[in-house]
Short mmCIF file of C-alpha atoms in Angstrom, two decimals:
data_model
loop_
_atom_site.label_atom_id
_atom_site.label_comp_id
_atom_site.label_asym_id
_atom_site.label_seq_id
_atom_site.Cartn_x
_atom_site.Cartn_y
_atom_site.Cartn_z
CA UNK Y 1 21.09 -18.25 -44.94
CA UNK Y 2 19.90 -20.36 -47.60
CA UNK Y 3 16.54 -21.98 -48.23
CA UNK Y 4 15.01 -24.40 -45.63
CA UNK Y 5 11.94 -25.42 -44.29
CA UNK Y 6 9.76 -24.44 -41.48
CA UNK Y 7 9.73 -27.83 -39.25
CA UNK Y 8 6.96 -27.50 -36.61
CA UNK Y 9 9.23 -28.22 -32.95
CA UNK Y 10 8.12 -28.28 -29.41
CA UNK Y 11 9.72 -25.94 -26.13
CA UNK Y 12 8.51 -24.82 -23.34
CA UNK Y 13 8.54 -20.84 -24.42
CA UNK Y 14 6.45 -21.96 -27.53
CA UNK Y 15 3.93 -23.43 -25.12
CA UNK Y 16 3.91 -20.54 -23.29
CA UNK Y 17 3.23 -17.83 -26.62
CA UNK Y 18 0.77 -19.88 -28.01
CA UNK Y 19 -1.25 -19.43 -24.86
CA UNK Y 20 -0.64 -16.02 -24.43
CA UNK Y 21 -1.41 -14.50 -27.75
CA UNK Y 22 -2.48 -16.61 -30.73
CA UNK Y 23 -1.99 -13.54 -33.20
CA UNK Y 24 1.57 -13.18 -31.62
CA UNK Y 25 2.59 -16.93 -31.79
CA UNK Y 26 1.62 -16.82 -35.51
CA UNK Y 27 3.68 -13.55 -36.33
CA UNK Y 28 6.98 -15.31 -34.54
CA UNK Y 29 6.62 -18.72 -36.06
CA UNK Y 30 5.27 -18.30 -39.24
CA UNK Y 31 4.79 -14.71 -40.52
CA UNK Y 32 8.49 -13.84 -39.86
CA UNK Y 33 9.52 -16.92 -41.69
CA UNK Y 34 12.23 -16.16 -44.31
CA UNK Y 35 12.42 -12.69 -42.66
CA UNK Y 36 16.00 -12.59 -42.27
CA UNK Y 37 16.82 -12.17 -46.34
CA UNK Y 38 16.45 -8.32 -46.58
CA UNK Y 39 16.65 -8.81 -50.54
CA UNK Y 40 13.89 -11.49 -50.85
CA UNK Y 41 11.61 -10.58 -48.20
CA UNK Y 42 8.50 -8.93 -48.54
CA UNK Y 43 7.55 -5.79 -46.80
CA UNK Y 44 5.25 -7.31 -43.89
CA UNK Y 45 7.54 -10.50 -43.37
CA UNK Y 46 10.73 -8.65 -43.26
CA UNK Y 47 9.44 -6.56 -40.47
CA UNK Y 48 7.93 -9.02 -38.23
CA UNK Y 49 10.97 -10.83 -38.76
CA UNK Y 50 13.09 -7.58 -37.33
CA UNK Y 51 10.43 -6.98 -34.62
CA UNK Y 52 10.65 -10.74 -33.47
CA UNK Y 53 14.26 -9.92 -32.09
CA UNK Y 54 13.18 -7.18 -30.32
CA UNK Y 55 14.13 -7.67 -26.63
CA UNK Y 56 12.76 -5.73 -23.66
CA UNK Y 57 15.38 -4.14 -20.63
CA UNK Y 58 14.33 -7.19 -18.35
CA UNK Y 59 14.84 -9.60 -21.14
CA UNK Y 60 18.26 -7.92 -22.10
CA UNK Y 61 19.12 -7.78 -18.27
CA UNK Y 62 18.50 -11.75 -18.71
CA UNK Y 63 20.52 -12.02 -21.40
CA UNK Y 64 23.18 -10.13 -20.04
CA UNK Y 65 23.64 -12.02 -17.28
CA UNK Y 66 23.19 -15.43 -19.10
CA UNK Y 67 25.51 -14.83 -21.77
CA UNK Y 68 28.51 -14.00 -19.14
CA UNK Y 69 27.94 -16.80 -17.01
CA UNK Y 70 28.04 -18.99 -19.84
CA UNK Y 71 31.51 -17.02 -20.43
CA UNK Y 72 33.03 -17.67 -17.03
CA UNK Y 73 31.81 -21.27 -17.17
CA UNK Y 74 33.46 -22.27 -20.49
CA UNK Y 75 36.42 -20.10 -19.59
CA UNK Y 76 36.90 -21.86 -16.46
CA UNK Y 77 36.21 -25.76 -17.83
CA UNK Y 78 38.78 -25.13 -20.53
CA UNK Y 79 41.39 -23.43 -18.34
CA UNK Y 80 40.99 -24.44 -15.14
CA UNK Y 81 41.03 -20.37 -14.06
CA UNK Y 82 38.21 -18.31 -12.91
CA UNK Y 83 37.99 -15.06 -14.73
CA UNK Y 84 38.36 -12.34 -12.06
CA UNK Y 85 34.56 -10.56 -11.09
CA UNK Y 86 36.64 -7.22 -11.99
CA UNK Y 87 37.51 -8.53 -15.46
CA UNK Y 88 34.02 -10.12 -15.95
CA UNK Y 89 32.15 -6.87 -14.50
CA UNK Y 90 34.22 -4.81 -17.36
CA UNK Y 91 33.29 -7.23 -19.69
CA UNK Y 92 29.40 -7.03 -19.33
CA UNK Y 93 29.69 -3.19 -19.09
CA UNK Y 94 31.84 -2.59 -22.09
CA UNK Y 95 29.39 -4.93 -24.09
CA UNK Y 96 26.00 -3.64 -22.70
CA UNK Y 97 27.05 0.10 -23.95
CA UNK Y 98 27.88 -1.14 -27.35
CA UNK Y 99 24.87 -3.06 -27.13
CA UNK Y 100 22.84 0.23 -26.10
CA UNK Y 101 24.59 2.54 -28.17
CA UNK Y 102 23.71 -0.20 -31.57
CA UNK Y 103 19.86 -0.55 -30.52
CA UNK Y 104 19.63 2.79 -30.00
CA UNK Y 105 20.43 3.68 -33.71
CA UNK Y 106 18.21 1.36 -34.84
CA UNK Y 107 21.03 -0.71 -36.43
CA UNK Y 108 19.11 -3.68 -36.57
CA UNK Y 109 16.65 -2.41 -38.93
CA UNK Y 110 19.70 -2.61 -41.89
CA UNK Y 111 21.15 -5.59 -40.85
CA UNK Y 112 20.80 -8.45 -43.42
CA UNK Y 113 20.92 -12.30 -42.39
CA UNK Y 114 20.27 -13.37 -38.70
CA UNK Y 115 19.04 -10.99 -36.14
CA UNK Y 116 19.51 -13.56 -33.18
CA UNK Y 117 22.78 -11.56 -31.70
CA UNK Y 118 21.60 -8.11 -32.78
CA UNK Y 119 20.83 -5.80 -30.20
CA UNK Y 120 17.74 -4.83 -30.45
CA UNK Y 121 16.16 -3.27 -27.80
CA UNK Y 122 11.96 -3.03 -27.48
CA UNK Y 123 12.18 0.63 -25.70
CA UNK Y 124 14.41 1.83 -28.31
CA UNK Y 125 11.62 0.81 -30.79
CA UNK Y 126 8.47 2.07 -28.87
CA UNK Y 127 9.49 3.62 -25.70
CA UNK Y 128 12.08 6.14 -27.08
CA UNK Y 129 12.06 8.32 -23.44
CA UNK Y 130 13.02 6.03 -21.09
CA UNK Y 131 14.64 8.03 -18.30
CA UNK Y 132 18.37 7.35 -18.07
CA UNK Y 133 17.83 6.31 -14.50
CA UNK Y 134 15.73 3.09 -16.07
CA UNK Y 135 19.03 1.93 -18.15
CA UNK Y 136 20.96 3.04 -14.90
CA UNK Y 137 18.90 0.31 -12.76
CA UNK Y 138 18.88 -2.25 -15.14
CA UNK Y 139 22.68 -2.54 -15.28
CA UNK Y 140 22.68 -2.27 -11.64
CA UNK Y 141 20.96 -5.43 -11.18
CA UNK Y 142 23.16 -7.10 -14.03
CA UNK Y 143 25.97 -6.61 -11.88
CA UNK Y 144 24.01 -7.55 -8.78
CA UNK Y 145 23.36 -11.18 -10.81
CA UNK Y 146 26.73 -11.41 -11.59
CA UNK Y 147 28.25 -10.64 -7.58
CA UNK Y 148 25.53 -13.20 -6.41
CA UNK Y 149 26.47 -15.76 -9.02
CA UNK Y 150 30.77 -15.37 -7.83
CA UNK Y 151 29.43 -16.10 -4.45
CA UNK Y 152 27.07 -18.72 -5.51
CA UNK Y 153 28.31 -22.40 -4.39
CA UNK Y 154 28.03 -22.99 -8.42
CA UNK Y 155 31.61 -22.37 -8.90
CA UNK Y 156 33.46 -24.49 -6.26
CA UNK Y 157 31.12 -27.17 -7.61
CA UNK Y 158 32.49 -27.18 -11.32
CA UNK Y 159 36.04 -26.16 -10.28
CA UNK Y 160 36.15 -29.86 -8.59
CA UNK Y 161 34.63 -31.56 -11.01
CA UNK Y 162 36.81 -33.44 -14.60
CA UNK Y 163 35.87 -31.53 -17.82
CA UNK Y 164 33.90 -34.72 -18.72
CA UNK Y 165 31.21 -34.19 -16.07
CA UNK Y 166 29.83 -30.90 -17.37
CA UNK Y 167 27.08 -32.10 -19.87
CA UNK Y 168 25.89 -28.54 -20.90
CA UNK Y 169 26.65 -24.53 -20.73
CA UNK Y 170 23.92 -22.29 -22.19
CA UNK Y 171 22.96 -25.13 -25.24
CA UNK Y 172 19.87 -25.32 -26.80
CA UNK Y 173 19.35 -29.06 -27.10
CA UNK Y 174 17.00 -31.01 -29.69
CA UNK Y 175 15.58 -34.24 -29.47
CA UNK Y 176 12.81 -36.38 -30.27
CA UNK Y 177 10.23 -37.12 -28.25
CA UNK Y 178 9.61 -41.42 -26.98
CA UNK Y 179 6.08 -40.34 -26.49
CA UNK Y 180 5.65 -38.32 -29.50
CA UNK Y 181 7.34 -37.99 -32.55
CA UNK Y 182 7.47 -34.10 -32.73
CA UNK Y 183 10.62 -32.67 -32.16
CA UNK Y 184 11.21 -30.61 -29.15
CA UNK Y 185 13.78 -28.39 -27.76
CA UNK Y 186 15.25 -27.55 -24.12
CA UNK Y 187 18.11 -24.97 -23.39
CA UNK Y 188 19.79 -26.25 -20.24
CA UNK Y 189 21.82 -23.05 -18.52
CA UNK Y 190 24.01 -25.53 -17.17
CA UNK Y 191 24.22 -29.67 -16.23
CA UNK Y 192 26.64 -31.69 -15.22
CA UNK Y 193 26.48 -35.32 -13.52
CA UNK Y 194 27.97 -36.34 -10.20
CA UNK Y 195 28.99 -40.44 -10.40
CA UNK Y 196 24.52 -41.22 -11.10
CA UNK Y 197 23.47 -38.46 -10.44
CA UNK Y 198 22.61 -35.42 -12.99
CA UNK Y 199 22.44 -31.74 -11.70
CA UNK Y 200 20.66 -29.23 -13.71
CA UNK Y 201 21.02 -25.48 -12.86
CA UNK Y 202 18.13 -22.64 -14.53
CA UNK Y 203 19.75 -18.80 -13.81
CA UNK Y 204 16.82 -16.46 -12.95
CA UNK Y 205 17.52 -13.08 -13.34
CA UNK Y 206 13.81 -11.56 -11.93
CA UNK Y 207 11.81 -11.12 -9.17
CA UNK Y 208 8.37 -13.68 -8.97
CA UNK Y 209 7.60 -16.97 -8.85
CA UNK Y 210 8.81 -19.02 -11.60
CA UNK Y 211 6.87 -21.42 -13.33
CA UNK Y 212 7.43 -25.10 -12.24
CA UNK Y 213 6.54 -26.48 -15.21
CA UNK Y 214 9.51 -25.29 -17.06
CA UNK Y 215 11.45 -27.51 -14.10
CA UNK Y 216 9.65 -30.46 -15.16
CA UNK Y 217 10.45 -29.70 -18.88
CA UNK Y 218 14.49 -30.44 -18.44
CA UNK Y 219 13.84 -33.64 -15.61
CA UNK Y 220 11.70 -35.05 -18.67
CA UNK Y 221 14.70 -34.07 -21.17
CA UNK Y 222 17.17 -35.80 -18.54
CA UNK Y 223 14.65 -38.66 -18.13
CA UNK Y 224 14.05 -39.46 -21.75
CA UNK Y 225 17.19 -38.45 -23.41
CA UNK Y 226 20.07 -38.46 -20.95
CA UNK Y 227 18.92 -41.84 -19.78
CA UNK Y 228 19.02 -40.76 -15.98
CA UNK Y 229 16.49 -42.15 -13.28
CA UNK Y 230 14.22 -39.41 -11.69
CA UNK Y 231 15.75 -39.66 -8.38
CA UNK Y 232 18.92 -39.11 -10.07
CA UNK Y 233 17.59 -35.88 -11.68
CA UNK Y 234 17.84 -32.62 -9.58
CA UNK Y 235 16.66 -28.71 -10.67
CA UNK Y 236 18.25 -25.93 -9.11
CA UNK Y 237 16.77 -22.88 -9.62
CA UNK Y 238 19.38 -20.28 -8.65
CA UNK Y 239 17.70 -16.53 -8.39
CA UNK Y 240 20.89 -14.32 -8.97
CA UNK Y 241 18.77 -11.06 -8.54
CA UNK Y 242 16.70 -11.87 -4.96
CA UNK Y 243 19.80 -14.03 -4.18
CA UNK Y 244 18.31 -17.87 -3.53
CA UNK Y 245 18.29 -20.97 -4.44
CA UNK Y 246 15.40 -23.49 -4.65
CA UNK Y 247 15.78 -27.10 -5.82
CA UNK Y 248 13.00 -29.02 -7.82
CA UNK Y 249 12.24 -33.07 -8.33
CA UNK Y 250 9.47 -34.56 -9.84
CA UNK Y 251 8.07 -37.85 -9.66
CA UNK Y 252 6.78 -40.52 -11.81
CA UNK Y 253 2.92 -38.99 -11.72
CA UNK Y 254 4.03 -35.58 -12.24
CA UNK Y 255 6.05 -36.62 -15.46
CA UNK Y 256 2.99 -38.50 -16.76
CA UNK Y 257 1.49 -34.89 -16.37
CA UNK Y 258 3.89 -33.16 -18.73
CA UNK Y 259 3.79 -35.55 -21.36
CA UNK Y 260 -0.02 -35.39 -21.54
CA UNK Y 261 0.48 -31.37 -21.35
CA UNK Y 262 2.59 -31.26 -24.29
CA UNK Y 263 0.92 -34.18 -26.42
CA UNK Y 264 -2.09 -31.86 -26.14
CA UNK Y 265 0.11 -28.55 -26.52
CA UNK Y 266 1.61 -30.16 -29.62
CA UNK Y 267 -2.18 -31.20 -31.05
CA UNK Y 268 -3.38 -27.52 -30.38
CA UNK Y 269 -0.97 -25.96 -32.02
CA UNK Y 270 -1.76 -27.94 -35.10
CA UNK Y 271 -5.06 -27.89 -35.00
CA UNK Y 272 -4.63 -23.92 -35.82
CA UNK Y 273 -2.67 -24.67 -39.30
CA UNK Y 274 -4.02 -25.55 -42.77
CA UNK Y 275 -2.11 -28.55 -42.80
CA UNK Y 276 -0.06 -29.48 -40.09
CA UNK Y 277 2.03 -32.19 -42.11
CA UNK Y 278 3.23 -28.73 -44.35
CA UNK Y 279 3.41 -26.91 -41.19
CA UNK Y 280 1.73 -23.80 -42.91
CA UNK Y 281 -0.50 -21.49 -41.35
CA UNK Y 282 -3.23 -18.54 -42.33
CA UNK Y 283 -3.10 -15.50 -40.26
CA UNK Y 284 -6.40 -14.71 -39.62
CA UNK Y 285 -6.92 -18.38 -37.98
CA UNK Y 286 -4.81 -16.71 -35.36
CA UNK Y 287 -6.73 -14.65 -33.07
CA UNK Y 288 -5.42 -11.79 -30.91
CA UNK Y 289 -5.58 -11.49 -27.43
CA UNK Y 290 -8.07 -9.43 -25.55
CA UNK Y 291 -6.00 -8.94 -23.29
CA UNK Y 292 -4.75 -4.91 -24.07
CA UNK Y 293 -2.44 -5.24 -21.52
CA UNK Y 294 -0.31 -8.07 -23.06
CA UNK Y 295 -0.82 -6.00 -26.35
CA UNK Y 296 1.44 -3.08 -24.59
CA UNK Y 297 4.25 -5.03 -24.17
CA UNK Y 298 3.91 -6.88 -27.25
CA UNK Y 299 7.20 -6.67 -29.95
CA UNK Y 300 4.83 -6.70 -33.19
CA UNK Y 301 2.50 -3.60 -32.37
CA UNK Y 302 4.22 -1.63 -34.46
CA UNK Y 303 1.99 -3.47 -37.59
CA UNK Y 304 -0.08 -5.96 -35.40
CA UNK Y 305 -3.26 -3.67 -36.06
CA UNK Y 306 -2.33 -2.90 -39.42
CA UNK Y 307 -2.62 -6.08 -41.05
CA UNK Y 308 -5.91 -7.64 -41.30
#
């Protein structure tokens, strides 16, 4: 990876770091910056830049899951054939062992250029004894996503649908803002339009309550860059683990409300650099949490409290 600059951008899991832990936001956006280049890389950048990767077991369950759907889909737009669950069930497994068995040596650490598709596992890094009957569960319910998601009414609906009505499979998509000149970025799991009419489908592999606001995020994305009207726009959030479905639309107040949210979002975060036309940043403008119990499950505490 060559030379480039760090160009501030908008999403929805930025917003969401740079409330949780300032310290934290600074370490993954700026402090890891250039990170990837084992060769050129300082000491401190090179291993926030490792540590960024890091995913935890619910995280990799997520990804898991994601990253299989989004095979099935693409295999069955371009074929016309869904993959068998047996084939796509051996598929997941024989990838999440190589996956376990790569994290678990610590691969990543020697790995020069991108870490993005490394695995990289946080309780191989800082939770070395996790009981085998942990890992056990966690595949468990990857499987249990992916039996919920073959009888999810997902697939009949893109089966019946021309190649030309699925907008987007697991793509991060960037735009610019009509409100705001920043650029910002969505990752749609899956959209496709119906004659007017845009359908937009979020996978959630976890139990809880999801936030809403992450809903609203991809009806403004479909509202200001796909062009469609807001009662054209529908969010399905599909729960492949607790095994429903609940569908989200906004109206014309409540999108007024998210652009206000992330015009201030967007003039908070740069109120915390030294100059936010540069977008460069100082560490110790960045203050950490007090809250000890987001510092446990933190990827950087490994050198967090080392550095100043």
């Amino acid at each position: 990876m060559g030379d480039f600059k760090n160009e501030f951008s908008w999403s929805y899991s930025r917003d969401v770091l740079f409330n949780e832990c300032k310290r934290e936001y600074y370490y993954n956006y700026y402090g890891s910056w250039g990170g990837w280049d084992k060769n050129k890389a300082d000491n401190v950048t090179r291993t926030l830049y490792v540590l960024k990767n890091l995913q935890n077991r619910w995280q990799w369950k997520g990804s898991a899951v994601h990253n299989e759907i989004e095979r099935i889909l693409k295999e069955l737009v371009s074929t016309g054939k869904l993959t068998p669950i047996d084939k796509s069930k051996s598929r997941v497994t024989e990838i999440m062992r190589n996956d376990f068995r790569s994290s678990r040596e610590g691969l990543y650490w020697n790995k020069n250029g991108s870490l993005r598709d490394e695995p990289a596992l946080f309780e191989h890094q800082y939770r070395p004894e996790t009981p085998d009957e942990i890992w056990k569960r966690n595949y468990d319910e990857v499987i249990l996503c992916l039996e919920n998601f073959y009888q999810s009414q997902v697939i009949e609906e893109i089966t019946e649908l021309p190649k030309e009505g699925v907008l987007s499979i697991e793509s991060m998509a960037g735009s610019y803002f009509a409100f705001n000149p920043e650029l910002y970025y969505v990752k749609l799991d899956l959209a496709y339009s119906i004659e007017d009419r845009i359908k937009i489908y979020d996978w959630k592999t976890g139990s809880g309550n999801s936030d809403e606001n992450q809903f609203l995020i991809y009806t403004l994305y479909a509202y200001e860059e796909l062009d469609y009207d807001l009662d054209k726009i529908t969010v399905i959030e599909l729960n492949l683990f607790e095994n429903y479905t609940k569908t989200h639309t906004f109206n014309p107040e409540q999108i007024d409300y998210a652009k206000k949210h992330i015009n201030k979002s967007i003039e908070d975060m740069k109120s915390y650099l030294i100059n936010a036309d540069e977008n460069t940043a100082n560490m110790t403008d960045f203050p950490r949490t007090k809250d000890r119990k987001t510092c446990e499950l933190c990827k950087f505490q490994k050198i967090c409290f080392d550095l100043e």
